[in-house]
Coordinates of C-alpha atoms in Angstrom, one line a residue:
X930 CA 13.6 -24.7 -6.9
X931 CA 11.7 -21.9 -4.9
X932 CA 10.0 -24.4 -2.6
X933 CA 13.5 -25.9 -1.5
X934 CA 15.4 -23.4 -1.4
X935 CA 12.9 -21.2 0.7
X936 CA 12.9 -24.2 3.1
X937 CA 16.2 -23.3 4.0
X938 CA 15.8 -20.5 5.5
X939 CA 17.3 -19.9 9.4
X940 CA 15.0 -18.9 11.7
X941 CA 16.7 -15.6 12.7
X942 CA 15.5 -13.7 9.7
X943 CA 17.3 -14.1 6.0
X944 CA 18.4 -12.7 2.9
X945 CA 17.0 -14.2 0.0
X946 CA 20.2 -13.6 -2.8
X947 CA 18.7 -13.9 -7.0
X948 CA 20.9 -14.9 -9.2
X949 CA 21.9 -11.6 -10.0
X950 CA 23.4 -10.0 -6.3
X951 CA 22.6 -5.8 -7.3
X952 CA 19.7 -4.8 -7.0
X953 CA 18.1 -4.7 -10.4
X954 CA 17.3 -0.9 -12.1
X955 CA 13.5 -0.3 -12.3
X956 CA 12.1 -2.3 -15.2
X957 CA 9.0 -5.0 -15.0
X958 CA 10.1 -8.2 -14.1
X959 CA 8.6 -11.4 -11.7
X960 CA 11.7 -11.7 -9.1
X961 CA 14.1 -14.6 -10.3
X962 CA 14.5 -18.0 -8.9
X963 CA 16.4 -18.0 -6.0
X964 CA 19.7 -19.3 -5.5
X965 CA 20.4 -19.5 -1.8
X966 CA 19.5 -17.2 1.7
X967 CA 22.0 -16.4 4.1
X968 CA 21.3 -14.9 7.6
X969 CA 20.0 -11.5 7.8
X970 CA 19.6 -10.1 11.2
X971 CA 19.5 -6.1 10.8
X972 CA 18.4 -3.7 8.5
X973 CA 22.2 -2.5 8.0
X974 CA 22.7 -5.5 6.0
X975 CA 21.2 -4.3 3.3
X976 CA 21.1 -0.7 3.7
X977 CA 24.0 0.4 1.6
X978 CA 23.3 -2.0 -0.8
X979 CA 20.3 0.9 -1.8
X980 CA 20.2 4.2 -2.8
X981 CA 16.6 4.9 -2.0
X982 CA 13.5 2.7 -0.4
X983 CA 10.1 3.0 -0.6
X984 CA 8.4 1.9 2.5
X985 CA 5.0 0.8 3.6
X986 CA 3.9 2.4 6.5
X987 CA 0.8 0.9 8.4
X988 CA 2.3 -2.5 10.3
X989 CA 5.8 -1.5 9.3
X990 CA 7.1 1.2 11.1
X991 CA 3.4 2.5 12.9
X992 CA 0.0 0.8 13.6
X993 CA -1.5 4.4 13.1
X994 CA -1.1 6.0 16.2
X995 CA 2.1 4.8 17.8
X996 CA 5.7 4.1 16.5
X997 CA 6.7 0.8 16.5
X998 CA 9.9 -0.2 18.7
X999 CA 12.8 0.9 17.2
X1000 CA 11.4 2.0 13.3
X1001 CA 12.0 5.9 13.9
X1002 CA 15.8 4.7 14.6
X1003 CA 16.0 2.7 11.6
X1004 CA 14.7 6.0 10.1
X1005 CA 16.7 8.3 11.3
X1006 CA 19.2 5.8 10.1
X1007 CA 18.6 5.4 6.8
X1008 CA 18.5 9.4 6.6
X1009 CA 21.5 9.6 8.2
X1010 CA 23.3 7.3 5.3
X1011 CA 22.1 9.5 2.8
X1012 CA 19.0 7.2 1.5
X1013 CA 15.7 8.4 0.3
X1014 CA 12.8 7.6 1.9
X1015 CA 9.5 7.7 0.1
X1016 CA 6.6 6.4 2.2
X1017 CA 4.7 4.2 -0.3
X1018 CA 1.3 3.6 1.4
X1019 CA -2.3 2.6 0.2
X1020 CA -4.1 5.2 2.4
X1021 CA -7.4 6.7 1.4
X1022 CA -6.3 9.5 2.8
X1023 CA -4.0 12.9 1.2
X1024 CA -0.6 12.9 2.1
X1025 CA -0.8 15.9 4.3
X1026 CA -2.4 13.4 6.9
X1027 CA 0.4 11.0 6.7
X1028 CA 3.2 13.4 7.2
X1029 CA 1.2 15.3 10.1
X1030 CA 1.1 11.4 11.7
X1031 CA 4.8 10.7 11.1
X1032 CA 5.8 14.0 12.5
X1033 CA 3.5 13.3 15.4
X1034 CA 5.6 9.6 16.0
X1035 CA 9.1 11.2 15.8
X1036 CA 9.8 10.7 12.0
X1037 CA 11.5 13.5 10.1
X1038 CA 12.9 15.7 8.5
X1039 CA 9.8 15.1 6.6
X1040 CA 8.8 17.2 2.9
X1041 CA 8.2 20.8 3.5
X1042 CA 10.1 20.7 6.8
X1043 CA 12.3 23.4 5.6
X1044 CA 16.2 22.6 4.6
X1045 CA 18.1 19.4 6.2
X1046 CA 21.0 18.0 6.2
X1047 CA 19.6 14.8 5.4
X1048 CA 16.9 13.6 2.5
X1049 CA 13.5 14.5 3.7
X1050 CA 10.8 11.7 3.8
X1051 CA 8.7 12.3 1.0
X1052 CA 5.0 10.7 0.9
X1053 CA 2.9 8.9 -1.7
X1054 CA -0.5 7.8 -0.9
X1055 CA -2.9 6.0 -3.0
X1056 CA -5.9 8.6 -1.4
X1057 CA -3.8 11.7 -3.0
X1058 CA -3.3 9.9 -6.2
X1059 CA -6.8 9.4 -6.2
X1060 CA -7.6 13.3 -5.3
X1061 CA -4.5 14.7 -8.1
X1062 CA -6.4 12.4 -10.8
X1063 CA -10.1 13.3 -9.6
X1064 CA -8.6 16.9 -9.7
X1065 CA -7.1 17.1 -13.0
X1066 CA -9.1 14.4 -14.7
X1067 CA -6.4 14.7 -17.5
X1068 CA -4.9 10.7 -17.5
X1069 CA -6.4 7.6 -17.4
X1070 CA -7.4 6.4 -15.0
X1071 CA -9.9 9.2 -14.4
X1072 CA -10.5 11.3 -17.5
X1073 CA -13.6 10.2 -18.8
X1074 CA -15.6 10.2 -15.1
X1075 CA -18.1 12.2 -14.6
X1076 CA -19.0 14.6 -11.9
X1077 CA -21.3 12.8 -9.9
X1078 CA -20.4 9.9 -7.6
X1079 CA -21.6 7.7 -4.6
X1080 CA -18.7 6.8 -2.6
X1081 CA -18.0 4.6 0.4
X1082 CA -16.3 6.4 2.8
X1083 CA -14.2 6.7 6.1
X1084 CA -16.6 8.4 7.0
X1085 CA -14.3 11.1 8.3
X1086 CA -12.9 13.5 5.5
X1087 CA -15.0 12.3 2.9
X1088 CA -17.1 15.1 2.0
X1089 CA -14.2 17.3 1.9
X1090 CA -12.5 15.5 -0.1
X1091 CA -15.0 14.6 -2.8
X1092 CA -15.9 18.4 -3.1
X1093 CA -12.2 19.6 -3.2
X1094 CA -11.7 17.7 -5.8
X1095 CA -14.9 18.8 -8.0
X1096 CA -17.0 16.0 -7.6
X1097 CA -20.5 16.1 -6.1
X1098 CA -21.5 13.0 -3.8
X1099 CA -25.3 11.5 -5.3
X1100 CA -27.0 8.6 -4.8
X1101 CA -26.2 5.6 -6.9
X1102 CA -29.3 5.8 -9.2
X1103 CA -27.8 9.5 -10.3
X1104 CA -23.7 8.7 -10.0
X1105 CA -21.6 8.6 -13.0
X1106 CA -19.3 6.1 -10.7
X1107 CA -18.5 4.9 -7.5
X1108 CA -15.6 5.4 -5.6
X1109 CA -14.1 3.3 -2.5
X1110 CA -12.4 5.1 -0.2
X1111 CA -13.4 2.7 3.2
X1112 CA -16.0 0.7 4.3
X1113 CA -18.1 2.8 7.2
X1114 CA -20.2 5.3 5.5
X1115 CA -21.8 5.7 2.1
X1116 CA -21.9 9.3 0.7
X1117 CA -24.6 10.5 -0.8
X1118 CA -27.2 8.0 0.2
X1119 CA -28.2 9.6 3.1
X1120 CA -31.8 11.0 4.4
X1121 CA -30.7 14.7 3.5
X1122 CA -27.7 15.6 0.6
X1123 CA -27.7 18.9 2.9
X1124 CA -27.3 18.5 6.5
X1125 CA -26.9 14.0 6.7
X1126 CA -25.4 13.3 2.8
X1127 CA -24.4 9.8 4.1
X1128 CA -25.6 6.8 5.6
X1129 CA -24.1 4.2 7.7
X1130 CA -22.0 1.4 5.8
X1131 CA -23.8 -2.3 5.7
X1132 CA -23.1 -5.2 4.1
X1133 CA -27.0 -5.3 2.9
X1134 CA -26.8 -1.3 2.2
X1135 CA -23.2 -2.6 0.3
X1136 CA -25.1 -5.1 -1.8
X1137 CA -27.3 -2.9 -2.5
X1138 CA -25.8 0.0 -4.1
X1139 CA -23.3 -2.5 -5.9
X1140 CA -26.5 -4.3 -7.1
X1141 CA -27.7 -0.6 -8.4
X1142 CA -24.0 0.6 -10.0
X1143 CA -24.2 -2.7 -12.0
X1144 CA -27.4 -1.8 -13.1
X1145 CA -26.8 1.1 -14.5
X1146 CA -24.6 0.4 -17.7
X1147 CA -23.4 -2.7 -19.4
X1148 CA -20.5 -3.8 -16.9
X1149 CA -21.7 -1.6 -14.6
X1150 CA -20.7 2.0 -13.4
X1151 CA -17.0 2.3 -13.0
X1152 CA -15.6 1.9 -9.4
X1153 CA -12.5 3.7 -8.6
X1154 CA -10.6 2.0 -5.4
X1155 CA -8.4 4.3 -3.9
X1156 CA -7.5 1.6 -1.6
X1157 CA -7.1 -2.0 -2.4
X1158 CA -6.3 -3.4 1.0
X1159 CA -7.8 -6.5 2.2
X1160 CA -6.7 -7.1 5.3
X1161 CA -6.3 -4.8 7.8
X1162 CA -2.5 -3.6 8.6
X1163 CA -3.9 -4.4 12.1
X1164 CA -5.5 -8.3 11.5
X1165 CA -8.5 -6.9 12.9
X1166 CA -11.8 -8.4 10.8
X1167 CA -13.5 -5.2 9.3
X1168 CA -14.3 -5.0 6.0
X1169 CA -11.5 -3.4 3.1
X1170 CA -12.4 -1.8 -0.2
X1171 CA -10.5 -4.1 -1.8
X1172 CA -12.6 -6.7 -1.0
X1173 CA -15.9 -4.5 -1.8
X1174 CA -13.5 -4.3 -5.3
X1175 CA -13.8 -8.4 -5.5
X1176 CA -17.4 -8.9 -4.5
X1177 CA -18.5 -6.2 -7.4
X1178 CA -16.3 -7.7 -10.0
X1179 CA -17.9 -11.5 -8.8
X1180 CA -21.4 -9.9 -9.6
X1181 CA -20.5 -9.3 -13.0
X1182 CA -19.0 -5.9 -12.7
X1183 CA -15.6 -5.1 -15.5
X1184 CA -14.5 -1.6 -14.9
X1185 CA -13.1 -1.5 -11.8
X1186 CA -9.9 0.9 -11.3
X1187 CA -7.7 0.0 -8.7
X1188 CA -5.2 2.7 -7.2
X1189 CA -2.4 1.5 -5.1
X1190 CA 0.2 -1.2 -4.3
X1191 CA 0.1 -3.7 -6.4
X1192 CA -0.9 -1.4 -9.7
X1193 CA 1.6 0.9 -11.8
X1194 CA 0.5 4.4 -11.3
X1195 CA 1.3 4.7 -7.3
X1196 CA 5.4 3.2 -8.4
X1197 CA 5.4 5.7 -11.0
X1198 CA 4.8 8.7 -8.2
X1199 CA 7.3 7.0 -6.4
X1200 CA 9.6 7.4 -9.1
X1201 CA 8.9 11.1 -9.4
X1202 CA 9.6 11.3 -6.2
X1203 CA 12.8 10.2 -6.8
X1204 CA 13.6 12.1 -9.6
X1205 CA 12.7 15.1 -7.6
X1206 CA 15.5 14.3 -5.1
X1207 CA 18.1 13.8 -8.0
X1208 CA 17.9 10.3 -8.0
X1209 CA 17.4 8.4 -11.4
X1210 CA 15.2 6.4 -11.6
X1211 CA 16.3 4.2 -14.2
X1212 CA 19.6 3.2 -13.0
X1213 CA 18.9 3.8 -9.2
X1214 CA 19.2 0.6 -6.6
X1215 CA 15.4 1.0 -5.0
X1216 CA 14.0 -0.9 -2.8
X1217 CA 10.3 -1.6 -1.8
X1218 CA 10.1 -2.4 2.5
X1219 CA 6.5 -4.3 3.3
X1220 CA 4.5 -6.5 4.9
X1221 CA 2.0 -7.7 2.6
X1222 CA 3.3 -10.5 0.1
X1223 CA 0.1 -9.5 -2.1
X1224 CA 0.7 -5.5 -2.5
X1225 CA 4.3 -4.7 -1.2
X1226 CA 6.5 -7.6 -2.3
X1227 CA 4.2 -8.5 -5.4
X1228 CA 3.8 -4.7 -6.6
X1229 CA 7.5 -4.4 -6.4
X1230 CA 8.2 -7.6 -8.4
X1231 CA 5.9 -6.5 -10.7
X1232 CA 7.2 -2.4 -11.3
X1233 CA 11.0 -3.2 -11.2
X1234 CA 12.2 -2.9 -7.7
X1235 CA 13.4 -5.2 -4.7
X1236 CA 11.2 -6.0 -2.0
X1237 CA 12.2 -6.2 1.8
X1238 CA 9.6 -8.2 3.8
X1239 CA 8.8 -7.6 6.9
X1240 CA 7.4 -10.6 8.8
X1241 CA 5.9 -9.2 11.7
X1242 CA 3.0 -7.1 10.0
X1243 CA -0.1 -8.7 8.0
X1244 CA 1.1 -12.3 7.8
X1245 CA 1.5 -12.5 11.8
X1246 CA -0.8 -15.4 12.1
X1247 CA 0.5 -17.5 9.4
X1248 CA 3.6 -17.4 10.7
X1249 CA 2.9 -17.6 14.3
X1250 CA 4.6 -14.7 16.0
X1251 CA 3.6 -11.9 17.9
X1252 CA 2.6 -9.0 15.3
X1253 CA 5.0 -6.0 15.1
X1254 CA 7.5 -7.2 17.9
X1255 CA 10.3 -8.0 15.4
X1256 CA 10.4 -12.4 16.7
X1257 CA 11.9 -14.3 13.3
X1258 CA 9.2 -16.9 12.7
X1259 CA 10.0 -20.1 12.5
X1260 CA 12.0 -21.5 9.3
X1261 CA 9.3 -24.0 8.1
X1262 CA 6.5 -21.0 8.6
X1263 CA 8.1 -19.0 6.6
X1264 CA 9.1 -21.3 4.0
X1265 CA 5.9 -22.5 3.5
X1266 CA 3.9 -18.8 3.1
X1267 CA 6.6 -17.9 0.4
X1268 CA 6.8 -21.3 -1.3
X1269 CA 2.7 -21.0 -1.8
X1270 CA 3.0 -17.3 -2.7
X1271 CA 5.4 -18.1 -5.2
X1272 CA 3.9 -21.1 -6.5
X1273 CA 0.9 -18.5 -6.9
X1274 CA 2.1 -16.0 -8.2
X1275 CA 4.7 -17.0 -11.2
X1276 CA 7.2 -17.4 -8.8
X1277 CA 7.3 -14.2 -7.5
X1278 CA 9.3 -13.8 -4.0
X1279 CA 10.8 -11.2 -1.4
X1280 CA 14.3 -10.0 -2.4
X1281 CA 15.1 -10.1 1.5
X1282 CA 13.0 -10.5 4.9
X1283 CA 13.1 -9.4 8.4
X1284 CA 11.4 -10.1 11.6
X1285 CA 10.8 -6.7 11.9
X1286 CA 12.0 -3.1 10.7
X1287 CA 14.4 -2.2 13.2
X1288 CA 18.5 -1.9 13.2

């Protein structure tokens, strides 16, 4: 079984084998039962086992200002082997800020760095998913929004963003929906739409306007979450708009529209991505690198692709070790987060684990 096999595991970071050893071609499945793990110390392991991975950035390889130890050489690596990188990440934010942060850390050749030798990084973000759709409003899940919205905000690039995209921040009595972006402002409730358009986040001020978007229409007003985090990459206690996503649904709330890691649409960017660098898609050994059980290894399981996960990020208290310094936890720690994952989840369980993402 899952539970005794995970059990098993040694202490200096393993390799959970399925039943089947290759990597499986991108189709929906839950992750088999496993068979047996075997040590796994490096990332070279498994890297030529993969033509391409799609990697989690925030408590991976960067805590969002600073590189972690060793994960622009596993980089550099992996680029040097002739494996596609797409950065997978459930940002808020458009992918221009990502790649001007990677470039800042070391990483690269990076998308629109001009010709390389090696596969540039490319970038998906769950905020520039979120933009495209707003943009277009041509696919579900964004074609029959309206124009006006109240949004929760980062309360940084939020007006920009909601106007380049043709929407118009209002308050929530006037919004068509509401979309999440963060949890420390709220556009367009503030004392003037002109010169102050937002207002300081609260949980009381959160309650409120959630109160007032369920109001408005049978279910309420749709809520579009362009980042369904819960937990900070950094274990710090501030609030997520995933979890803003759960308290709305819990009043009563049924349209909410989730963008990001676990859900479809950000794996099927990824896999234009790939297509874009030659790779197919269908047939191509892909693997998903993260440190959340509930977005990275889940959302893989669930679109088709492997998961690598990385010990050292989210999880970091349940396991016991220091967070992003690449110490294997302990065998019955880890054993017991993925035997309750899996026993939660139909199952569903890394392809591999490491400490940490370094060679």
């Amino acid at each position: 079984s899952v539970f005794r096999m995970v059990s098993l595991v040694a202490a200096c970071g393993l390799l959970l084998q399925p039943t089947a050893r290759r990597p499986s071609p991108l189709r929906r499945f839950l992750s088999p039962v496993l068979e047996a793990p075997a040590p796994l110390a490096s990332l070279l392991d498994l890297a030529d086992e993969y033509d391409a991975f799609l990697l989690d950035q925030f408590g991976v390889i960067h805590d969002g200002k600073t590189a972690y130890e060793g994960a622009v050489d596993a980089v550099c690596e992996l680029q040097r082997r002739g494996k596609k990188i797409v950065i997978i990440s459930n940002s808020s934010r458009r992918k221009s800020d990502t790649l001007a942060r990677l470039r800042s850390m070391g990483f690269g050749p990076c998308e629109g760095d001009g010709a390389s030798d090696v596969p540039p990084i490319s970038v998906v973000t769950s905020g520039d998913l979120v933009w495209e759709g707003l943009s277009a409003a041509a696919a579900a899940p964004f074609a029959d929004l309206g124009l006006r919205c109240t949004v929760f905000g980062n309360g940084e690039d939020d007006e920009e963003y909601v106007r380049t995209c043709g929407r118009v921040a209002v308050p929530v009595a006037e919004a068509d929906f509401v979309l999440a972006r963060g949890l420390f402002t709220i556009l367009g409730t503030g004392p003037d739409l002109l010169r102050q358009p937002f207002s300081p986040y609260s949980a009381d001020a959160e309650e409120e306007a959630l109160r007032a978007a369920l109001a408005a229409r049978p279910g309420g007003l749709p809520l579009v979450v362009a980042n369904p985090d819960t937990v900070r990459p950094d274990g710090k206690d501030s609030p997520m708009p995933g979890l803003l996503a759960a308290r709305y649904e819990a009043m009563g709330a049924t349209d909410i529209r989730p963008v990001g890691k676990p859900h479809p649409l950000i794996y099927e960017a990824c896999r234009a991505q790939l297509a874009i660098a030659g790779i197919d898609a269908a047939g191509a050994r892909v693997a998903a690198v993260g440190d959340s059980l509930h977005h990275d290894v889940l959302g893989a399981s669930q679109n088709g692709v492997d998961s690598v996960f990385i010990c050292g990020g989210v999880h970091y208290r349940e396991l016991e070790v220091p967070q992003a310094a690449a110490v294997p936890p302990a065998a019955d720690k880890l054993a017991a987060l993925l035997a309750t994952f899996a026993s939660e989840h139909g199952g569903c369980t890394p392809t591999h684990a490491l400490a940490g993402f370094r060679l």
